[in-house]
Short mmCIF file of C-alpha atoms and ligand atoms in Angstrom, two decimals:
data_model
loop_
_atom_site.label_atom_id
_atom_site.label_comp_id
_atom_site.label_asym_id
_atom_site.label_seq_id
_atom_site.Cartn_x
_atom_site.Cartn_y
_atom_site.Cartn_z
CA VAL A 27 8.45 26.88 8.08
CA ASN A 28 6.37 26.44 11.21
CA LYS A 29 6.75 22.80 12.22
CA HIS A 30 3.72 21.60 14.11
CA ASP A 31 3.97 19.29 17.08
CA VAL A 32 2.99 15.77 16.13
CA THR A 33 1.64 12.81 18.07
CA VAL A 34 2.09 9.31 16.71
CA VAL A 35 -0.19 6.59 18.07
CA GLY A 36 0.93 3.07 17.18
CA LEU A 37 4.63 2.22 17.06
CA GLY A 38 4.66 -0.99 15.07
CA ALA A 39 7.21 -1.33 12.28
CA MET A 40 5.56 1.49 10.34
CA GLY A 41 4.43 3.78 13.15
CA HIS A 42 7.91 3.69 14.63
CA ALA A 43 9.42 4.74 11.28
CA LEU A 44 6.88 7.59 11.01
CA ALA A 45 7.67 8.85 14.51
CA ALA A 46 11.41 8.62 13.84
CA ALA A 47 10.98 10.71 10.66
CA PHE A 48 9.04 13.45 12.47
CA LEU A 49 11.66 13.47 15.20
CA ALA A 50 14.54 13.60 12.72
CA ASN A 51 12.89 16.58 11.05
CA GLY A 52 12.72 18.61 14.21
CA HIS A 53 9.06 18.12 15.15
CA ARG A 54 8.24 17.94 18.82
CA THR A 55 6.99 14.37 18.78
CA THR A 56 4.81 12.61 21.33
CA VAL A 57 4.29 8.88 21.07
CA TRP A 58 1.99 6.23 22.50
CA ASN A 59 2.00 2.50 21.94
CA ARG A 60 0.28 -0.44 23.66
CA THR A 61 3.72 -1.94 24.25
CA PRO A 62 5.52 1.10 25.70
CA GLY A 63 9.03 -0.34 25.27
CA LYS A 64 8.83 0.22 21.51
CA ALA A 65 9.18 3.95 22.24
CA ASP A 66 12.43 3.61 24.19
CA ASP A 67 14.82 4.59 21.40
CA LEU A 68 12.49 7.38 20.24
CA VAL A 69 12.39 8.77 23.78
CA ALA A 70 16.18 8.53 23.91
CA GLY A 71 16.18 10.56 20.69
CA GLY A 72 13.99 13.31 22.17
CA ALA A 73 10.40 12.09 21.80
CA THR A 74 7.94 12.35 24.67
CA ARG A 75 6.28 9.17 25.86
CA ALA A 76 2.60 9.73 26.67
CA ASN A 77 1.39 7.55 29.51
CA THR A 78 -2.17 7.44 28.20
CA VAL A 79 -3.83 7.89 24.82
CA ALA A 80 -5.65 10.94 26.22
CA GLU A 81 -2.29 12.48 27.08
CA ALA A 82 -1.03 11.70 23.57
CA LEU A 83 -4.03 13.39 21.93
CA ALA A 84 -3.72 16.42 24.17
CA ALA A 85 -0.06 16.94 23.25
CA SER A 86 -0.27 17.94 19.57
CA PRO A 87 -2.56 19.52 16.96
CA VAL A 88 -1.69 16.69 14.55
CA VAL A 89 -2.36 13.10 15.56
CA VAL A 90 -0.99 10.42 13.25
CA VAL A 91 -2.42 6.97 13.85
CA CYS A 92 -0.88 3.83 12.37
CA MET A 93 -2.41 0.67 13.77
CA LEU A 94 -2.80 -2.91 12.67
CA ASP A 95 -6.37 -2.35 11.47
CA TYR A 96 -9.47 -0.21 12.04
CA PRO A 97 -10.98 -2.23 14.92
CA THR A 98 -7.70 -1.67 16.78
CA LEU A 99 -7.83 2.04 15.96
CA TYR A 100 -11.32 2.36 17.51
CA ASP A 101 -10.28 0.21 20.48
CA VAL A 102 -7.34 2.46 21.18
CA LEU A 103 -8.90 5.86 20.44
CA GLY A 104 -12.43 4.96 21.49
CA ASP A 105 -12.46 6.05 25.13
CA SER A 106 -10.36 9.11 24.47
CA GLY A 107 -12.15 10.13 21.28
CA ASP A 108 -13.22 13.37 22.94
CA GLY A 109 -9.60 14.45 23.04
CA LEU A 110 -9.70 14.76 19.26
CA ASP A 111 -11.70 17.99 19.37
CA GLY A 112 -9.85 20.55 17.22
CA ARG A 113 -7.19 18.06 16.17
CA VAL A 114 -6.22 16.87 12.70
CA LEU A 115 -6.46 13.10 12.70
CA VAL A 116 -4.17 11.59 10.07
CA ASN A 117 -5.05 7.92 9.83
CA LEU A 118 -2.36 5.92 8.05
CA THR A 119 -3.87 2.54 8.92
CA ASN A 120 -4.47 0.34 5.89
CA GLY A 121 -8.16 -0.25 5.24
CA THR A 122 -10.97 -0.18 2.73
CA PRO A 123 -12.55 3.00 1.31
CA ALA A 124 -15.72 2.26 3.33
CA GLN A 125 -13.67 2.00 6.53
CA ALA A 126 -11.99 5.32 5.71
CA ARG A 127 -15.35 7.03 5.12
CA ALA A 128 -16.72 5.66 8.39
CA ALA A 129 -13.61 6.91 10.21
CA ALA A 130 -14.08 10.35 8.62
CA ASP A 131 -17.67 10.47 10.02
CA TRP A 132 -16.41 9.19 13.37
CA ALA A 133 -13.77 11.95 13.48
CA ASP A 134 -16.29 14.57 12.36
CA LYS A 135 -18.55 13.68 15.31
CA ARG A 136 -15.55 14.34 17.56
CA ARG A 137 -14.92 17.68 15.80
CA ALA A 138 -11.60 16.55 14.35
CA GLU A 139 -10.51 17.22 10.79
CA TYR A 140 -9.76 13.95 9.05
CA LEU A 141 -7.11 12.89 6.60
CA ASP A 142 -6.88 9.30 5.48
CA GLY A 143 -3.61 8.05 4.08
CA GLY A 144 -2.16 5.17 2.15
CA ILE A 145 1.55 4.57 2.66
CA MET A 146 3.21 3.39 -0.54
CA ALA A 147 6.50 2.47 1.10
CA VAL A 148 8.04 0.05 3.58
CA PRO A 149 9.37 1.35 6.91
CA PRO A 150 13.05 1.81 5.88
CA MET A 151 11.89 3.98 2.95
CA ILE A 152 10.01 6.47 5.14
CA GLY A 153 11.55 9.90 4.72
CA GLN A 154 13.75 8.66 1.89
CA PRO A 155 13.47 9.42 -1.84
CA GLY A 156 10.87 7.11 -3.41
CA SER A 157 8.58 7.14 -0.38
CA LEU A 158 5.03 8.20 -1.27
CA VAL A 159 2.00 8.72 0.93
CA LEU A 160 -1.46 9.25 -0.59
CA TYR A 161 -3.93 11.43 1.30
CA SER A 162 -7.65 12.09 1.00
CA GLY A 163 -10.16 13.92 3.13
CA SER A 164 -10.00 17.46 4.45
CA GLU A 165 -8.20 19.63 1.90
CA PRO A 166 -7.74 22.58 4.29
CA ALA A 167 -6.09 20.22 6.79
CA PHE A 168 -3.85 18.80 4.07
CA ASP A 169 -2.84 22.27 2.88
CA ARG A 170 -2.06 23.38 6.41
CA HIS A 171 0.01 20.30 7.22
CA ARG A 172 1.53 19.42 3.88
CA GLU A 173 4.95 20.65 5.02
CA ASP A 174 4.73 18.55 8.19
CA LEU A 175 3.77 15.44 6.22
CA LEU A 176 6.50 15.90 3.62
CA CYS A 177 9.10 14.51 6.01
CA LEU A 178 7.49 11.05 5.54
CA GLY A 179 7.88 11.16 1.76
CA GLU A 180 6.10 12.70 -1.19
CA ALA A 181 2.64 13.79 -0.02
CA ARG A 182 0.06 13.28 -2.78
CA TYR A 183 -3.47 14.58 -2.16
CA VAL A 184 -5.93 12.50 -4.20
CA GLY A 185 -9.26 14.08 -3.26
CA ALA A 186 -11.74 15.25 -0.67
CA GLU A 187 -13.65 11.98 -0.67
CA ALA A 188 -12.16 10.27 2.40
CA GLY A 189 -12.05 6.79 0.83
CA ARG A 190 -10.06 7.85 -2.22
CA ALA A 191 -6.58 7.31 -0.74
CA ALA A 192 -7.54 3.80 0.44
CA LEU A 193 -8.99 2.91 -2.94
CA THR A 194 -5.89 4.18 -4.73
CA ASP A 195 -3.59 2.44 -2.25
CA LEU A 196 -5.40 -0.90 -2.65
CA ALA A 197 -5.41 -0.55 -6.44
CA LEU A 198 -1.65 -0.05 -6.42
CA LEU A 199 -1.16 -2.95 -4.02
CA SER A 200 -3.29 -5.12 -6.28
CA ALA A 201 -0.97 -4.34 -9.19
CA MET A 202 2.02 -5.08 -6.99
CA TYR A 203 0.71 -8.48 -5.89
CA GLY A 204 -0.09 -9.34 -9.50
CA MET A 205 3.47 -8.47 -10.45
CA PHE A 206 4.86 -10.53 -7.57
CA ALA A 207 2.70 -13.50 -8.58
CA GLY A 208 3.98 -13.34 -12.14
CA ALA A 209 7.56 -12.81 -11.05
CA GLY A 210 7.30 -15.71 -8.61
CA HIS A 211 6.24 -17.98 -11.41
CA ALA A 212 8.97 -16.67 -13.70
CA LEU A 213 11.58 -17.48 -11.02
CA ALA A 214 10.15 -20.97 -10.58
CA MET A 215 10.44 -21.50 -14.34
CA VAL A 216 14.09 -20.48 -14.61
CA GLY A 217 14.86 -22.15 -11.29
CA SER A 218 13.63 -25.44 -12.74
CA GLU A 219 16.67 -25.36 -15.06
CA GLN A 220 19.13 -24.15 -12.42
CA ILE A 221 19.41 -20.74 -14.07
CA ASP A 222 20.83 -18.21 -11.59
CA ARG A 223 17.71 -16.51 -10.22
CA LEU A 224 19.47 -13.39 -9.00
CA GLU A 225 21.30 -12.82 -12.27
CA PHE A 226 18.07 -13.49 -14.20
CA THR A 227 16.22 -11.00 -12.00
CA SER A 228 18.65 -8.12 -12.32
CA SER A 229 19.72 -8.55 -15.93
CA LEU A 230 16.39 -9.61 -17.46
CA LEU A 231 13.31 -9.59 -15.23
CA VAL A 232 13.55 -6.06 -13.86
CA PRO A 233 14.49 -4.41 -17.21
CA TRP A 234 11.72 -6.42 -18.94
CA LEU A 235 9.04 -5.41 -16.46
CA THR A 236 10.24 -1.82 -16.61
CA ALA A 237 10.05 -1.81 -20.43
CA MET A 238 6.62 -3.46 -20.46
CA SER A 239 5.26 -0.99 -17.93
CA THR A 240 5.52 1.72 -20.58
CA ILE A 241 2.55 0.07 -22.35
CA LEU A 242 0.29 0.55 -19.33
CA PRO A 243 -1.03 4.02 -20.30
CA THR A 244 -2.17 2.59 -23.65
CA ILE A 245 -3.96 -0.28 -21.92
CA ALA A 246 -5.50 2.13 -19.39
CA ASP A 247 -6.71 4.31 -22.24
CA SER A 248 -8.22 1.56 -24.38
CA GLY A 249 -9.20 -0.83 -21.58
CA ASP A 250 -7.88 -3.63 -23.75
CA SER A 251 -4.58 -5.46 -23.70
CA GLY A 252 -4.95 -6.62 -27.32
CA SER A 253 -3.90 -4.38 -30.21
CA GLU A 254 -2.96 -4.66 -33.85
CA ASP A 255 0.66 -5.08 -32.79
CA SER A 256 -0.21 -7.74 -30.24
CA PRO A 257 -3.31 -9.56 -31.50
CA ALA A 258 -5.39 -11.48 -28.98
CA ASP A 259 -4.89 -14.86 -30.67
CA MET A 260 -1.14 -14.51 -30.60
CA GLN A 261 -1.22 -13.55 -26.90
CA ALA A 262 -3.56 -16.45 -26.07
CA VAL A 263 -1.18 -18.95 -27.66
CA GLY A 264 1.75 -17.38 -25.80
CA ILE A 265 0.00 -17.68 -22.45
CA ALA A 266 -1.04 -21.23 -23.25
CA ASN A 267 2.60 -22.03 -24.02
CA ILE A 268 3.64 -20.70 -20.60
CA ALA A 269 1.16 -23.14 -19.07
CA LYS A 270 2.38 -26.02 -21.19
CA ALA A 271 6.08 -25.34 -20.55
CA SER A 272 5.39 -25.02 -16.83
CA ASN A 273 3.59 -28.33 -16.89
CA ASP A 274 6.53 -29.90 -18.75
CA GLN A 275 8.86 -28.57 -16.03
CA GLN A 276 6.59 -30.09 -13.37
CA LEU A 277 5.96 -26.75 -11.73
CA ASP A 278 3.19 -26.23 -9.23
CA PRO A 279 0.06 -25.44 -11.32
CA GLY A 280 -1.09 -23.20 -8.48
CA LEU A 281 1.51 -20.67 -9.62
CA LEU A 282 -0.35 -20.24 -12.89
CA GLY A 283 -3.37 -18.60 -11.30
CA HIS A 284 -2.43 -15.15 -12.57
CA LEU A 285 -2.70 -16.42 -16.17
CA VAL A 286 -6.29 -17.69 -15.97
CA ALA A 287 -8.12 -14.39 -16.28
CA PRO A 288 -6.02 -12.96 -19.15
CA LEU A 289 -6.22 -16.22 -21.08
CA ARG A 290 -9.99 -16.46 -20.74
CA GLU A 291 -10.40 -12.82 -21.68
CA LEU A 292 -8.16 -13.11 -24.72
CA ILE A 293 -9.99 -16.16 -26.01
CA GLY A 294 -13.30 -14.45 -25.37
CA PRO A 295 -16.76 -15.64 -26.27
CA ARG A 296 -15.69 -17.24 -29.54
CA GLY A 297 -14.18 -20.08 -27.46
CA ALA A 298 -10.96 -21.95 -27.84
CA GLY A 299 -9.88 -24.80 -30.05
CA ALA A 300 -9.16 -28.18 -28.46
CA ASP A 301 -5.56 -27.25 -27.72
CA LEU A 302 -6.43 -24.09 -25.86
CA THR A 303 -9.29 -25.78 -24.01
CA THR A 304 -6.88 -28.39 -22.66
CA LEU A 305 -4.50 -25.64 -21.65
CA ILE A 306 -7.21 -23.66 -19.89
CA GLU A 307 -7.95 -26.78 -17.87
CA MET A 308 -4.27 -26.97 -16.99
CA VAL A 309 -4.12 -23.34 -15.91
CA ARG A 310 -7.27 -23.54 -13.80
N1 NAP B 19 5.15 -2.44 7.54
C1 NAP B 19 4.95 -2.13 6.25
O1 NAP B 19 5.72 -2.50 5.35
C2 NAP B 19 3.77 -1.26 5.88
C3 NAP B 19 3.77 -0.63 4.59
C4 NAP B 19 2.70 0.19 4.23
C5 NAP B 19 1.64 0.35 5.13
N2 NAP B 19 1.66 -0.26 6.34
C6 NAP B 19 0.49 -0.11 7.22
O2 NAP B 19 0.83 0.43 8.49
C7 NAP B 19 -0.07 -0.09 9.46
C8 NAP B 19 0.75 -0.64 10.62
O3 NAP B 19 1.60 -1.66 10.12
P1 NAP B 19 2.90 -2.12 10.90
O4 NAP B 19 3.83 -2.69 9.89
O5 NAP B 19 3.38 -1.05 11.80
O6 NAP B 19 2.28 -3.33 11.76
P2 NAP B 19 2.79 -3.91 13.13
O7 NAP B 19 4.27 -3.83 13.25
O8 NAP B 19 2.13 -5.25 13.27
O9 NAP B 19 2.19 -2.92 14.23
C9 NAP B 19 0.84 -2.96 14.59
C10 NAP B 19 0.53 -1.84 15.56
O10 NAP B 19 -0.82 -2.05 16.03
C11 NAP B 19 -0.79 -2.20 17.45
N3 NAP B 19 -1.81 -3.14 17.89
C12 NAP B 19 -2.12 -4.33 17.33
N4 NAP B 19 -3.14 -4.89 18.01
C13 NAP B 19 -3.44 -4.04 19.02
C14 NAP B 19 -4.41 -4.07 20.06
N5 NAP B 19 -5.28 -5.09 20.19
N6 NAP B 19 -4.45 -3.02 20.92
C15 NAP B 19 -3.59 -2.00 20.80
N7 NAP B 19 -2.66 -1.91 19.82
C16 NAP B 19 -2.58 -2.93 18.96
C17 NAP B 19 0.61 -2.70 17.77
O11 NAP B 19 0.90 -2.46 19.12
P3 NAP B 19 2.04 -3.36 19.87
O12 NAP B 19 3.35 -2.78 19.47
O13 NAP B 19 1.73 -3.18 21.31
O14 NAP B 19 1.85 -4.77 19.40
C18 NAP B 19 1.42 -1.84 16.82
O15 NAP B 19 1.54 -0.52 17.28
C19 NAP B 19 -0.91 -1.19 8.76
O16 NAP B 19 -2.17 -0.67 8.45
C20 NAP B 19 -0.11 -1.48 7.51
O17 NAP B 19 -0.90 -1.93 6.44
C21 NAP B 19 2.71 -1.05 6.75
#
């Protein structure tokens, strides 16, 4: 396989891991970072340190950018944008779909092919099994560089519309934060009775969440979390009991935020009896 030379701009926690993965996979790798010292170990491992962004863009046909945010990306690439002519710009900076689309137009004006990416991994996972990067934008560029990108993790192309990877990334992150919020509350509940949180997590919480996740395709299909097996009234009472038990354990009511929307939805327009109304107040 023909390994293309790669430039990585931005060597924060993630950019550094990306550059290290390209290097470890035998790509000639050029790096640039505002704080040059973050490249020291990469340079010791064979990477080339570009002294300017222009030099970094000139070095490789593929330019991977991983910055704090989009304003930083434009700040850094802005003056040297001309150097993108004929390059493939792979932007792995987290942002909104609108920001990704604007960056695709920006790159197009500079005659660069554009791929936007969403990294579904933390830095130590890069290049390891379980690492996934979502891409959208130029399909020809993705096809040409798929092999290069595979060294970061699974490379999943989600569509030509440049914002699609960002939308998918943010949707997955939203699910993750919802899970963390629920798990955080679960740990506070068991912690209030001195139950071993680590033992609870590995022997019950993780297997439970894993088992429950198998229901997700059904919910996605019907758009409804209620079913004949799990009627809405039953679920509403269950959620209300979580609120009540949490209150009894003197837990921070702020932790219950993730229960408000499902409880309201389950009760629906028919309204709640006095008990549930009190509980909704508690959850709010
Ligand atoms: N870390 C993760 O777990 C993770 C996971 C998935 C996705 N991501 C995404 O990866 C991207 C980078 O994250 P990170 O973890 O690498 O963040 P980070 O460690 O904070 O690094 C930020 C990068 O942006 C640069 N930067 C910030 N402000 C700048 C400025 N004003 N001018 C020039 N450069 C500037 C930093 O340069 P200096 O080194 O000079 O400060 C550094 O290269 C983000 O979009 C993030 O959402 C991260």
